Coordinates of C-alpha atoms in Angstrom, one line a residue:
Chain A
M151 CA -0.1 0.0 -0.1
R152 CA 1.4 3.4 -1.1
P153 CA 0.4 6.7 0.5
I154 CA -2.1 7.5 -2.4
D155 CA -4.0 4.2 -1.6
W156 CA -4.3 5.0 2.0
V157 CA -5.6 8.4 1.1
V158 CA -8.2 6.8 -1.3
L159 CA -9.3 4.2 1.3
A160 CA -9.4 6.5 4.3
S161 CA -11.3 9.2 2.3
W162 CA -13.8 6.8 1.1
L163 CA -14.5 5.2 4.5
T164 CA -14.8 8.6 6.2
F165 CA -17.1 9.9 3.5
I166 CA -19.4 6.9 3.4
V167 CA -20.0 7.0 7.2
A168 CA -20.7 10.7 7.2
W169 CA -23.0 10.3 4.1
G170 CA -24.9 7.5 5.8
V171 CA -25.3 9.4 9.0
W172 CA -26.4 12.6 7.1
R173 CA -28.7 11.1 4.5
G174 CA -30.1 8.5 7.0
G175 CA -31.5 11.5 9.0
R176 CA -32.9 10.9 12.5
S177 CA -36.1 8.9 12.3
R178 CA -38.5 9.0 15.2
T179 CA -41.1 6.5 13.9
I180 CA -40.6 2.8 13.5
D181 CA -41.8 3.0 10.0
G182 CA -39.2 5.6 9.2
F183 CA -36.4 3.8 10.9
L184 CA -37.1 0.3 9.7
L185 CA -38.7 0.9 6.2
A186 CA -37.4 4.4 5.2
G187 CA -41.0 5.6 5.3
R188 CA -41.8 3.3 2.4
E189 CA -40.9 5.9 -0.1
M190 CA -38.1 4.4 -2.3
R191 CA -38.1 4.3 -6.1
W192 CA -37.5 1.1 -8.0
G193 CA -33.8 2.1 -9.0
T194 CA -33.0 2.5 -5.3
V195 CA -34.7 -0.7 -4.4
A196 CA -32.9 -2.8 -7.1
L197 CA -29.5 -1.4 -6.1
S198 CA -30.2 -2.0 -2.5
I199 CA -31.3 -5.6 -3.2
M200 CA -28.2 -6.3 -5.2
A201 CA -25.9 -4.6 -2.8
T202 CA -27.2 -6.5 0.2
Q203 CA -26.6 -10.0 -1.5
A204 CA -23.2 -8.9 -3.1
S205 CA -20.9 -8.8 0.1
A206 CA -17.1 -8.5 0.2
I207 CA -17.2 -12.3 0.1
T208 CA -18.6 -12.0 -3.4
F209 CA -15.7 -9.9 -4.5
L210 CA -13.0 -11.6 -2.6
S211 CA -13.8 -15.3 -2.6
T212 CA -15.6 -15.6 -5.8
P213 CA -12.7 -14.8 -8.1
G214 CA -10.6 -17.2 -5.8
Q215 CA -13.4 -19.8 -6.5
A216 CA -13.0 -19.4 -10.2
Y217 CA -9.2 -19.6 -10.0
A218 CA -9.3 -22.9 -8.0
D219 CA -12.5 -24.7 -9.4
G220 CA -13.5 -22.7 -12.6
M221 CA -16.6 -20.8 -13.5
R222 CA -19.2 -23.5 -12.8
F223 CA -20.2 -21.6 -9.6
V224 CA -22.2 -19.2 -11.9
Q225 CA -24.7 -22.1 -12.2
F226 CA -25.5 -21.5 -8.5
Y227 CA -27.4 -18.3 -9.5
L228 CA -29.5 -19.7 -12.4
G229 CA -32.6 -20.3 -10.4
L230 CA -32.5 -16.7 -9.0
P231 CA -34.4 -15.0 -12.0
L232 CA -37.2 -17.4 -11.8
A233 CA -37.6 -16.8 -8.1
M234 CA -37.8 -13.1 -8.7
I235 CA -40.7 -13.6 -11.1
V236 CA -42.6 -15.9 -8.5
L237 CA -41.9 -13.4 -5.7
S238 CA -43.1 -10.5 -7.8
I239 CA -46.3 -12.3 -8.4
V240 CA -47.0 -13.8 -4.9
A241 CA -45.0 -12.2 -2.2
V242 CA -44.7 -8.5 -3.1
P243 CA -48.4 -7.7 -3.3
L244 CA -49.1 -9.8 -0.1
Y245 CA -46.6 -8.0 2.0
H246 CA -47.5 -4.6 0.7
R247 CA -51.3 -5.1 1.3
L248 CA -50.6 -6.4 4.9
R249 CA -48.3 -3.5 5.6
V250 CA -46.0 -5.8 7.5
F251 CA -42.6 -4.7 8.8
T252 CA -41.1 -8.1 8.7
A253 CA -41.8 -11.2 6.8
Y254 CA -42.3 -13.2 10.0
E255 CA -45.1 -11.0 11.2
F256 CA -47.2 -12.2 8.3
L257 CA -46.8 -15.8 9.6
E258 CA -48.8 -15.1 12.9
G259 CA -51.9 -14.0 11.0
R260 CA -51.6 -17.2 8.9
F261 CA -50.7 -19.7 11.6
D262 CA -49.9 -18.8 15.2
L263 CA -47.4 -17.0 17.5
K264 CA -45.1 -20.0 17.9
T265 CA -44.7 -20.4 14.2
R266 CA -43.8 -16.8 13.9
V267 CA -41.4 -16.8 16.6
L268 CA -39.7 -20.1 15.5
T269 CA -39.2 -18.8 12.0
A270 CA -37.9 -15.5 13.3
S271 CA -35.5 -17.3 15.6
L272 CA -34.2 -19.4 12.7
F273 CA -33.6 -16.2 10.8
L274 CA -31.9 -14.6 13.7
V275 CA -29.5 -17.5 14.3
Q276 CA -28.7 -17.9 10.6
R277 CA -28.3 -14.2 9.7
G278 CA -26.4 -13.3 12.9
L279 CA -23.8 -15.9 12.0
A280 CA -23.7 -14.8 8.3
A281 CA -23.2 -11.2 9.4
G282 CA -20.0 -12.4 11.1
L283 CA -18.9 -13.9 7.9
T284 CA -19.5 -10.6 6.0
I285 CA -17.5 -8.7 8.5
Y286 CA -14.7 -11.2 8.5
A287 CA -13.9 -11.0 4.7
P288 CA -12.7 -7.4 4.6
S289 CA -11.0 -7.7 8.1
L290 CA -8.8 -10.3 6.6
I291 CA -7.6 -7.9 4.1
L292 CA -6.3 -5.4 6.6
S293 CA -4.9 -8.0 9.0
V294 CA -2.9 -9.6 6.1
M295 CA -1.7 -6.3 4.6
L296 CA -0.9 -4.5 7.8
G297 CA 0.1 -7.3 9.9
W298 CA -2.4 -6.3 12.6
D299 CA -4.3 -8.7 14.8
I300 CA -7.3 -9.6 12.9
R301 CA -9.6 -9.1 16.0
L302 CA -8.8 -5.4 15.9
T303 CA -9.6 -5.1 12.2
I304 CA -12.9 -7.0 12.7
A305 CA -13.9 -4.7 15.5
I306 CA -13.0 -1.6 13.4
I307 CA -15.1 -2.8 10.4
G308 CA -18.0 -3.8 12.4
G309 CA -17.8 -0.5 14.4
L310 CA -18.0 1.7 11.2
V311 CA -21.0 -0.1 9.9
V312 CA -22.7 0.1 13.3
I313 CA -22.3 3.9 13.5
Y314 CA -24.4 4.8 10.4
T315 CA -26.9 1.8 10.6
T316 CA -27.7 2.8 14.2
S317 CA -28.0 6.4 13.4
G318 CA -30.0 6.4 10.2
G319 CA -31.7 2.9 10.0
T320 CA -32.9 1.8 6.6
R321 CA -32.7 5.1 4.9
A322 CA -29.0 5.2 5.6
V323 CA -28.6 1.7 4.4
S324 CA -30.5 2.2 1.1
R325 CA -28.7 5.6 0.5
T326 CA -25.3 4.3 1.0
H327 CA -25.9 1.2 -1.1
T328 CA -26.4 3.4 -4.1
L329 CA -23.0 5.1 -3.9
Q330 CA -21.1 2.0 -2.8
A331 CA -22.5 0.0 -5.7
A332 CA -20.9 2.6 -8.1
V333 CA -17.4 2.2 -6.3
I334 CA -17.7 -1.5 -6.6
L335 CA -18.5 -1.4 -10.4
V336 CA -15.7 1.1 -11.1
G337 CA -13.2 -0.9 -8.9
M338 CA -13.9 -4.4 -10.5
A339 CA -13.9 -3.1 -14.0
A340 CA -10.5 -1.3 -13.5
A341 CA -9.1 -4.6 -12.1
L342 CA -10.0 -6.4 -15.3
V343 CA -8.7 -3.7 -17.5
V344 CA -5.2 -3.6 -15.7
L345 CA -5.2 -7.4 -15.8
I346 CA -5.7 -7.5 -19.6
R347 CA -3.0 -4.9 -20.1
S348 CA -0.6 -6.8 -17.8
L349 CA -0.5 -9.9 -20.0
P350 CA 3.0 -10.5 -21.5
P351 CA 3.6 -8.9 -24.9
G352 CA 2.3 -11.0 -27.7
V353 CA -0.3 -12.8 -25.6
S354 CA -3.9 -11.5 -26.2
Y355 CA -6.6 -11.8 -23.7
L356 CA -8.4 -14.3 -26.0
D357 CA -5.3 -16.5 -26.1
A358 CA -5.1 -16.4 -22.3
L359 CA -8.6 -17.3 -22.0
H360 CA -8.0 -20.3 -24.2
V361 CA -5.2 -21.4 -21.9
A362 CA -7.6 -21.0 -18.9
G363 CA -10.4 -23.0 -20.9
A364 CA -7.7 -25.8 -21.5
A365 CA -7.2 -25.9 -17.8
G366 CA -11.0 -26.4 -17.3
R367 CA -11.6 -23.0 -15.8
L368 CA -14.1 -21.7 -18.1
N369 CA -16.6 -24.6 -17.5
A370 CA -19.7 -22.2 -17.0
I371 CA -22.2 -24.9 -17.8
D372 CA -22.3 -28.5 -16.7
A373 CA -25.6 -30.2 -17.9
S374 CA -25.0 -33.6 -16.2
F375 CA -27.3 -34.5 -13.4
S376 CA -25.8 -35.5 -10.0
L377 CA -27.0 -35.1 -6.4
T378 CA -23.4 -34.9 -5.0
D379 CA -21.9 -32.5 -7.5
R380 CA -22.2 -29.0 -6.0
Y381 CA -22.7 -27.0 -9.2
T382 CA -24.6 -28.3 -12.2
L383 CA -27.2 -26.7 -14.4
W384 CA -30.0 -28.8 -12.5
S385 CA -28.8 -28.1 -9.0
G386 CA -28.5 -24.4 -9.9
L387 CA -32.0 -24.2 -11.5
I388 CA -33.7 -26.3 -8.9
G389 CA -31.8 -26.1 -5.8
G390 CA -30.8 -22.4 -6.5
F391 CA -34.4 -21.6 -7.4
F392 CA -35.5 -22.9 -3.9
L393 CA -32.5 -21.0 -2.1
A394 CA -33.2 -17.7 -3.9
L395 CA -37.0 -18.0 -3.3
S396 CA -36.3 -18.5 0.3
Y397 CA -33.6 -15.8 0.6
F398 CA -35.4 -13.1 -1.3
G399 CA -38.9 -14.1 -0.1
T400 CA -38.3 -14.9 3.6
D401 CA -35.0 -13.5 4.7
Q402 CA -35.8 -10.1 6.4
S403 CA -32.4 -8.7 5.2
Q404 CA -33.9 -8.8 1.5
V405 CA -37.7 -8.4 2.3
Q406 CA -36.8 -5.2 4.2
R407 CA -35.2 -3.9 1.1
Y408 CA -38.2 -4.1 -1.2
L409 CA -40.6 -3.3 1.6
T410 CA -39.1 0.2 1.3
G411 CA -40.6 0.6 -2.2
R412 CA -43.4 3.2 -2.3
S413 CA -45.8 1.0 -4.3
I414 CA -46.1 -2.7 -5.4
G415 CA -44.8 -1.7 -8.8
E416 CA -41.6 -0.1 -7.3
S417 CA -40.8 -3.1 -5.2
R418 CA -41.6 -5.5 -8.0
M419 CA -39.5 -3.7 -10.5
G420 CA -36.5 -3.7 -8.0
L421 CA -36.7 -7.5 -7.9
L422 CA -37.1 -8.0 -11.6
I423 CA -34.1 -5.8 -12.3
N424 CA -32.1 -8.0 -9.9
G425 CA -33.3 -11.0 -11.9
V426 CA -31.8 -9.7 -15.1
V427 CA -28.6 -8.2 -13.7
K428 CA -27.5 -10.7 -11.1
V429 CA -26.4 -13.6 -13.2
P430 CA -24.3 -11.5 -15.8
M431 CA -22.8 -9.7 -12.8
Q432 CA -21.7 -13.0 -11.1
F433 CA -20.4 -14.2 -14.5
G434 CA -18.3 -11.1 -14.6
V435 CA -16.8 -11.6 -11.2
L436 CA -16.1 -15.2 -11.9
L437 CA -14.5 -14.3 -15.4
I438 CA -12.1 -12.0 -13.4
G439 CA -11.1 -15.0 -11.2
A440 CA -10.6 -17.1 -14.3
S441 CA -8.6 -14.3 -16.0
V442 CA -6.4 -14.1 -12.8
F443 CA -5.8 -17.8 -13.3
A444 CA -4.9 -17.2 -17.0
F445 CA -2.6 -14.4 -16.0
Y446 CA -0.7 -16.5 -13.5
Q447 CA 0.0 -19.1 -16.3
F448 CA 2.4 -16.5 -17.7
V449 CA 3.6 -14.7 -14.6
R450 CA 4.9 -16.6 -11.6
P451 CA 2.3 -16.8 -8.7
P452 CA 3.2 -17.1 -5.1
I453 CA 3.5 -20.8 -4.0
F454 CA 0.8 -20.1 -1.3
F455 CA -1.3 -16.9 -1.6
N456 CA -1.8 -16.5 2.2
P457 CA 1.5 -14.6 3.1
V458 CA 1.1 -14.9 6.7
E459 CA 1.1 -18.8 6.7
A460 CA 3.9 -18.8 4.1
A461 CA 6.1 -16.4 6.4
R462 CA 5.2 -18.7 9.4
V463 CA 6.7 -21.8 7.8
R464 CA 9.8 -19.8 6.5
A465 CA 10.5 -18.8 10.1
S466 CA 10.0 -22.3 11.4
A467 CA 12.3 -25.3 11.6
S468 CA 10.9 -26.4 8.1
G469 CA 12.0 -22.9 6.6
E470 CA 14.9 -24.4 4.7
R471 CA 12.8 -27.1 3.1
F472 CA 10.0 -24.6 2.3
T473 CA 12.5 -22.2 0.7
S474 CA 13.9 -25.1 -1.4
L475 CA 10.2 -25.9 -2.6
E476 CA 9.8 -22.3 -3.5
S477 CA 12.9 -22.4 -5.8
E478 CA 11.5 -25.7 -7.3
Y479 CA 8.2 -24.0 -7.7
A480 CA 9.8 -21.0 -9.5
D481 CA 11.4 -23.4 -12.0
A482 CA 8.2 -25.4 -12.5
T483 CA 6.1 -22.1 -13.1
Q484 CA 8.7 -20.9 -15.5
Q485 CA 8.4 -24.1 -17.5
R486 CA 4.6 -23.9 -17.3
A487 CA 4.9 -20.4 -18.6
T488 CA 6.8 -21.4 -21.6
A489 CA 4.3 -24.2 -22.2
A490 CA 1.4 -21.8 -21.9
R491 CA 3.1 -19.5 -24.3
Q492 CA 3.3 -22.4 -26.8
L493 CA -0.3 -23.3 -26.2
A494 CA -1.4 -19.6 -26.7
D495 CA 0.7 -19.4 -29.9
A496 CA -0.9 -22.7 -31.2
F497 CA -4.5 -21.1 -30.6
E498 CA -3.4 -18.0 -32.3
A499 CA -2.0 -20.0 -35.3
G500 CA -5.3 -22.1 -35.4
D501 CA -3.3 -25.3 -35.9
P502 CA -5.0 -28.3 -34.2
A503 CA -2.0 -30.7 -34.4
R504 CA 0.2 -28.1 -32.8
E505 CA -2.4 -27.3 -30.3
V506 CA -2.7 -31.0 -29.1
T507 CA 1.0 -31.2 -28.6
A508 CA 1.1 -27.9 -26.8
R509 CA -1.7 -28.8 -24.6
Q510 CA 0.0 -32.0 -23.5
G511 CA 3.2 -29.9 -22.7
W512 CA 1.2 -27.5 -20.6
A513 CA -0.6 -30.3 -18.7
E514 CA 2.7 -32.0 -17.9
A515 CA 4.3 -28.7 -16.7
D516 CA 1.1 -27.9 -14.7
A517 CA 1.2 -31.3 -13.1
R518 CA 4.7 -30.7 -11.9
T519 CA 3.8 -27.3 -10.5
T520 CA 0.8 -28.6 -8.7
A521 CA 2.8 -31.4 -7.2
V522 CA 5.3 -28.9 -5.9
R523 CA 2.6 -26.7 -4.5
R524 CA 1.0 -29.7 -2.8
Q525 CA 4.2 -30.5 -0.9
A526 CA 4.4 -26.8 0.2
V527 CA 0.8 -26.9 1.5
G528 CA 1.5 -30.2 3.3
L529 CA 4.5 -28.6 4.8
I530 CA 2.4 -25.6 6.0
T531 CA -0.2 -27.9 7.7
A532 CA 2.5 -30.0 9.1
T533 CA 4.3 -27.0 10.8
D534 CA 0.9 -25.7 12.1
P535 CA -1.9 -28.1 12.1
R536 CA -4.3 -25.2 12.8
A537 CA -3.2 -23.6 9.5
N538 CA -5.9 -23.3 6.8
P539 CA -4.7 -25.3 3.8
S540 CA -7.1 -23.4 1.5
D541 CA -5.7 -20.0 0.1
T542 CA -8.6 -19.4 -2.2
N543 CA -9.7 -16.2 -0.4
Y544 CA -6.3 -14.6 -0.8
V545 CA -6.0 -15.1 -4.6
F546 CA -7.7 -12.0 -5.8
L547 CA -6.3 -9.9 -2.9
S548 CA -2.8 -11.0 -3.8
F549 CA -3.3 -10.0 -7.4
V550 CA -4.7 -6.6 -6.3
L551 CA -1.7 -5.8 -4.1
H552 CA 1.0 -7.0 -6.4
Q553 CA -0.2 -6.1 -9.8
L554 CA -2.4 -3.1 -9.5
P555 CA -0.9 0.5 -9.8
A556 CA -0.9 3.0 -6.9
G557 CA -4.3 4.6 -6.3
L558 CA -6.1 1.6 -7.9
V559 CA -5.2 -0.6 -5.0
G560 CA -6.8 1.9 -2.6
L561 CA -9.9 2.0 -4.9
L562 CA -10.3 -1.8 -5.0
L563 CA -10.0 -2.0 -1.3
A564 CA -12.6 0.8 -1.0
A565 CA -14.8 -1.4 -3.2
V566 CA -14.3 -4.5 -1.1
F567 CA -15.1 -2.4 2.0
A568 CA -18.1 -0.8 0.3
A569 CA -19.4 -4.4 -0.5
A570 CA -18.8 -5.6 3.1
M571 CA -20.5 -2.6 4.7
N572 CA -23.4 -2.9 2.2
S573 CA -24.3 -6.4 3.2
T574 CA -23.5 -6.0 6.8
S575 CA -25.5 -2.8 7.4
A576 CA -28.6 -4.5 5.7
E577 CA -28.2 -7.6 7.9
L578 CA -27.8 -5.6 11.1
N579 CA -30.8 -3.5 10.0
A580 CA -32.9 -6.7 9.4
L581 CA -31.8 -8.3 12.6
A582 CA -32.8 -5.3 14.5
A583 CA -36.1 -5.1 12.8
T584 CA -36.9 -8.8 13.6
T585 CA -35.7 -8.4 17.2
A586 CA -37.8 -5.2 17.8
V587 CA -40.8 -6.3 16.0
D588 CA -41.1 -10.0 16.1
I589 CA -39.6 -10.6 19.6
Y590 CA -39.7 -7.4 21.7
R591 CA -42.9 -5.8 20.6
R592 CA -44.8 -9.1 20.3
L593 CA -43.5 -10.9 23.5
V594 CA -42.3 -8.2 25.8
A595 CA -43.8 -4.8 25.3
A596 CA -46.9 -4.8 23.0
D597 CA -47.8 -1.1 24.1
A598 CA -44.5 0.4 23.5
S599 CA -44.5 3.8 21.9
E600 CA -43.0 4.5 18.6
R601 CA -40.0 6.3 20.0
H602 CA -39.4 3.4 22.4
L603 CA -39.4 1.1 19.6
V604 CA -36.9 3.0 17.6
R605 CA -34.7 3.1 20.7
V606 CA -35.0 -0.6 20.9
S607 CA -34.2 -1.1 17.3
R608 CA -31.0 1.0 17.7
L609 CA -30.0 -1.0 20.7
A610 CA -30.7 -4.3 18.8
T611 CA -28.5 -3.0 16.0
V612 CA -25.6 -2.5 18.3
F613 CA -26.2 -6.0 19.9
W614 CA -26.2 -7.8 16.6
G615 CA -23.1 -5.7 15.5
A616 CA -21.4 -7.0 18.4
F617 CA -22.6 -10.6 17.9
A618 CA -21.4 -10.5 14.3
V619 CA -18.0 -9.3 15.5
L620 CA -17.7 -12.1 17.9
F621 CA -18.5 -14.8 15.5
A622 CA -16.3 -13.3 13.0
E623 CA -13.4 -14.2 15.3
F624 CA -14.2 -17.8 14.5
A625 CA -14.6 -17.6 10.7
N626 CA -11.0 -18.2 9.5
R627 CA -11.2 -21.9 9.6
L628 CA -14.2 -22.2 7.3
G629 CA -12.4 -22.7 3.9
S630 CA -13.9 -20.8 0.9
L631 CA -15.9 -18.1 2.5
V632 CA -18.4 -17.8 -0.3
E633 CA -19.2 -21.6 0.1
A634 CA -19.4 -21.3 3.8
V635 CA -21.9 -18.5 3.8
N636 CA -24.1 -20.3 1.2
I637 CA -23.9 -23.7 3.1
L638 CA -24.9 -22.0 6.3
G639 CA -27.9 -20.4 4.6
S640 CA -29.0 -23.6 3.1
L641 CA -29.2 -25.3 6.5
F642 CA -32.1 -23.0 7.3
Y643 CA -33.6 -21.7 4.2
G644 CA -35.4 -24.8 3.0
T645 CA -37.4 -25.1 6.3
I646 CA -38.3 -21.4 6.3
L647 CA -39.3 -21.6 2.7
G648 CA -41.6 -24.5 3.3
I649 CA -43.4 -22.5 6.2
F650 CA -43.9 -19.6 3.9
L651 CA -45.2 -21.5 1.0
L652 CA -47.7 -23.1 3.2
A653 CA -48.6 -19.7 4.4
F654 CA -49.0 -18.4 0.9
S655 CA -51.5 -21.1 0.1
R656 CA -55.2 -20.6 0.4
R657 CA -55.9 -23.9 2.3
R658 CA -53.4 -24.7 4.9
P659 CA -52.7 -26.9 7.9
S660 CA -52.9 -25.6 11.5
G661 CA -50.1 -23.6 13.1
T662 CA -49.3 -26.6 15.3
A663 CA -48.9 -29.0 12.4
V664 CA -46.6 -26.5 10.7
F665 CA -44.6 -25.9 13.7
V666 CA -44.0 -29.6 14.4
A667 CA -43.2 -30.3 10.8
A668 CA -40.7 -27.4 10.8
V669 CA -38.8 -28.8 13.8
L670 CA -38.7 -32.2 12.2
A671 CA -37.6 -30.7 8.8
E672 CA -34.8 -28.7 10.4
A673 CA -33.6 -31.9 12.1
A674 CA -33.7 -33.7 8.8
V675 CA -31.6 -31.0 7.1
V676 CA -29.0 -31.1 9.9
A677 CA -28.9 -34.9 9.5
C678 CA -28.3 -34.5 5.7
Y679 CA -25.4 -32.1 6.5
A680 CA -23.9 -34.3 9.2
L681 CA -24.4 -37.8 7.9
T682 CA -24.7 -37.7 4.0
S683 CA -22.6 -36.3 1.0
L684 CA -25.6 -34.6 -0.5
S685 CA -24.6 -31.4 -2.1
F686 CA -25.7 -28.3 0.0
L687 CA -28.0 -26.8 -2.6
W688 CA -30.3 -29.8 -2.2
Y689 CA -30.8 -29.0 1.4
N690 CA -33.1 -26.2 0.4
V691 CA -35.2 -28.7 -1.5
V692 CA -35.2 -31.3 1.4
G693 CA -36.0 -28.8 4.1
C694 CA -38.9 -27.2 2.0
A695 CA -40.4 -30.6 1.0
A696 CA -40.0 -32.0 4.5
V697 CA -42.1 -29.1 6.0
I698 CA -44.9 -29.3 3.3
V699 CA -45.2 -33.1 3.4
G700 CA -44.9 -33.3 7.2
A701 CA -47.4 -30.6 7.8
L702 CA -49.8 -32.1 5.3
A703 CA -49.3 -35.5 7.0
L704 CA -49.9 -34.1 10.4
Y705 CA -52.9 -32.1 9.8
P706 CA -55.4 -35.0 10.2
L707 CA -53.9 -35.2 13.8
L708 CA -53.4 -31.6 14.5
G709 CA -56.0 -29.9 12.5
R710 CA -56.4 -27.5 9.6
G711 CA -56.0 -23.8 9.7
Q712 CA -58.0 -21.1 8.2
T713 CA -58.8 -20.4 4.6
S714 CA -57.1 -17.3 3.3
R715 CA -59.2 -14.2 2.5
T716 CA -56.3 -11.9 1.7
T717 CA -54.4 -13.7 -1.0
Chain B
M28 CA -53.1 -10.7 19.9
P29 CA -51.2 -10.4 16.7
E30 CA -50.6 -6.9 15.9
Q31 CA -51.0 -7.5 12.1
H32 CA -52.4 -4.5 10.2
P33 CA -55.6 -4.7 8.2
P34 CA -55.1 -5.2 4.5
R35 CA -54.9 -1.9 2.6
A36 CA -55.7 -1.0 -0.9
V37 CA -52.3 -0.4 -2.7
D38 CA -51.4 0.7 -6.1
D39 CA -50.9 -2.4 -8.3
G40 CA -50.8 -0.5 -11.7
P41 CA -48.7 -1.1 -14.8
P42 CA -44.9 -1.2 -14.5
P43 CA -42.8 2.0 -15.1
F44 CA -41.8 0.8 -18.5
G45 CA -42.4 -2.4 -20.6
G46 CA -46.2 -2.1 -21.0
S47 CA -47.3 -5.0 -18.8
W48 CA -46.0 -7.2 -16.0
T49 CA -46.6 -10.4 -17.9
L50 CA -44.4 -9.1 -20.7
L51 CA -41.8 -8.2 -18.1
Y52 CA -41.9 -11.6 -16.5
L53 CA -41.5 -13.2 -20.0
V54 CA -38.4 -10.9 -20.6
V55 CA -36.8 -11.9 -17.5
G56 CA -37.4 -15.6 -18.3
G57 CA -36.1 -15.0 -21.9
V58 CA -32.9 -13.4 -20.7
L59 CA -32.3 -16.4 -18.4
L60 CA -32.7 -18.7 -21.3
G61 CA -30.5 -16.6 -23.4
L62 CA -27.8 -16.4 -20.8
I63 CA -27.8 -20.3 -20.3
A64 CA -27.5 -20.7 -24.0
L65 CA -24.6 -18.1 -24.1
F66 CA -22.8 -19.8 -21.2
W67 CA -23.1 -23.1 -22.9
L68 CA -21.6 -21.8 -26.0
F69 CA -18.9 -20.1 -23.9
T70 CA -18.1 -23.4 -22.2
R71 CA -17.9 -25.2 -25.6
A72 CA -15.8 -22.5 -27.2
F73 CA -13.1 -22.7 -24.5
A74 CA -13.2 -26.5 -23.6

């Protein structure tokens, strides 16, 4: 980091906190604090929805995911546009007509108090933990760069978000989302441009992509059907549809974003814009990761992208062996770069026979490089058994720090912080709303005044900020963060979605039947996670189906609920 | 007692652009199909 980078980063952080506090105002009503007075236009709603989902994890871990595993992760998002259509038709009009503050409020009218509290509690646990992960990701950057204790950086990031979210509530969250989205877009586009311009002379971007394709990193679509393969077209369309339906339809951090729309049309439009933009955006982020992979075929990458773990081994008794492996790795990557160059030339020449030979040469060189790296990773974990053998989350960060020019590093870091603050602020805001409306007002103080509830919401924001910060301390052993956060969500979303689908239907079982079925379904999902190798996207299907089938099976014993008059 | 508010009449008019909501839903679905086709071609082109 050079001085100009510090200036850019510090200026942005100061500006966005001040902007959030100023634009958020000082709401004295619960409607103003939690739903921004329900006055937002569709553009703001759409940006806020996208900014809430796209956390720093999206911009740090997703490129690393593409670097290590290719672009097939994009299939995870293919069910999302379909979910946006369904929610626009079913959920948006219903929530608007009932004037709810939270999604769970709606469940009490449909079932009973215990079902509402159970669902709100599942949300609080899941989202509270996820907020910890979204704070952890950018904290990682500062700790690696500055050598600071990560606990300190986690506390600073969490603190900045809490300041403007507590002060301005949902209005501050939505207003800051708009500006932060612009910084993210500019930062990521700048990274891709610099990457393309940094390729060795004579190697075009298309040639580099061909090399990444030969290495299996441009595998965007896999049409095979497998229940254990994490990312296929079908798991994305079916499992991803259920996950998106649950996330956008029942997760308060998202429902609260489109409840701020001034009409059904404004909220609906916000969701549909997200349905069109989200998949290409994720493709773009993954393409950056695959491009970083292509770049490092021609330029020597570090043997391990986490510099802290590498430095620890160098300073240990195994340091000499590690240094020797680094030299071996330098030779191997040099040979691989030569082979990649030959492969790129073969693509450029359009000579299939030469391409086959060059591809074989590259594969042999890559196998040697991978073998040396594997030994180095083994040495890292042998030296410190607590060390994380996955360096996926550091790949993009390492590229930014070592390859981008002065000023742009600061801009990229500002973009990552922007993304982290976007999603964290929405999460804390939603956790506060659920705590204040579904738990406090419903179970503790039904007659509380508006001002009192706003005060409770502010206190709840601070509480959940502290909770997230504490959980973030434990996040560094979870492997790829983008996968960890989605696995965590999938453990709960299916059950919650099943409850909501029953609530949306006109004829439904009693609250007790739904409650018992939901508890059993959650146990089934946890059992799938602990005892089977089922891919996590299918947990959403299992949880949802188990609630619906269980409630229907139980209703002869436990009774049927009311018939809806409001849908 | 639940504090759920009574249903209210809300504006459910046409979209800000695009003519009708049904058309917009078809556009979103069509864009998804187009993207899947493009990604499939992209995968094949670089396999």
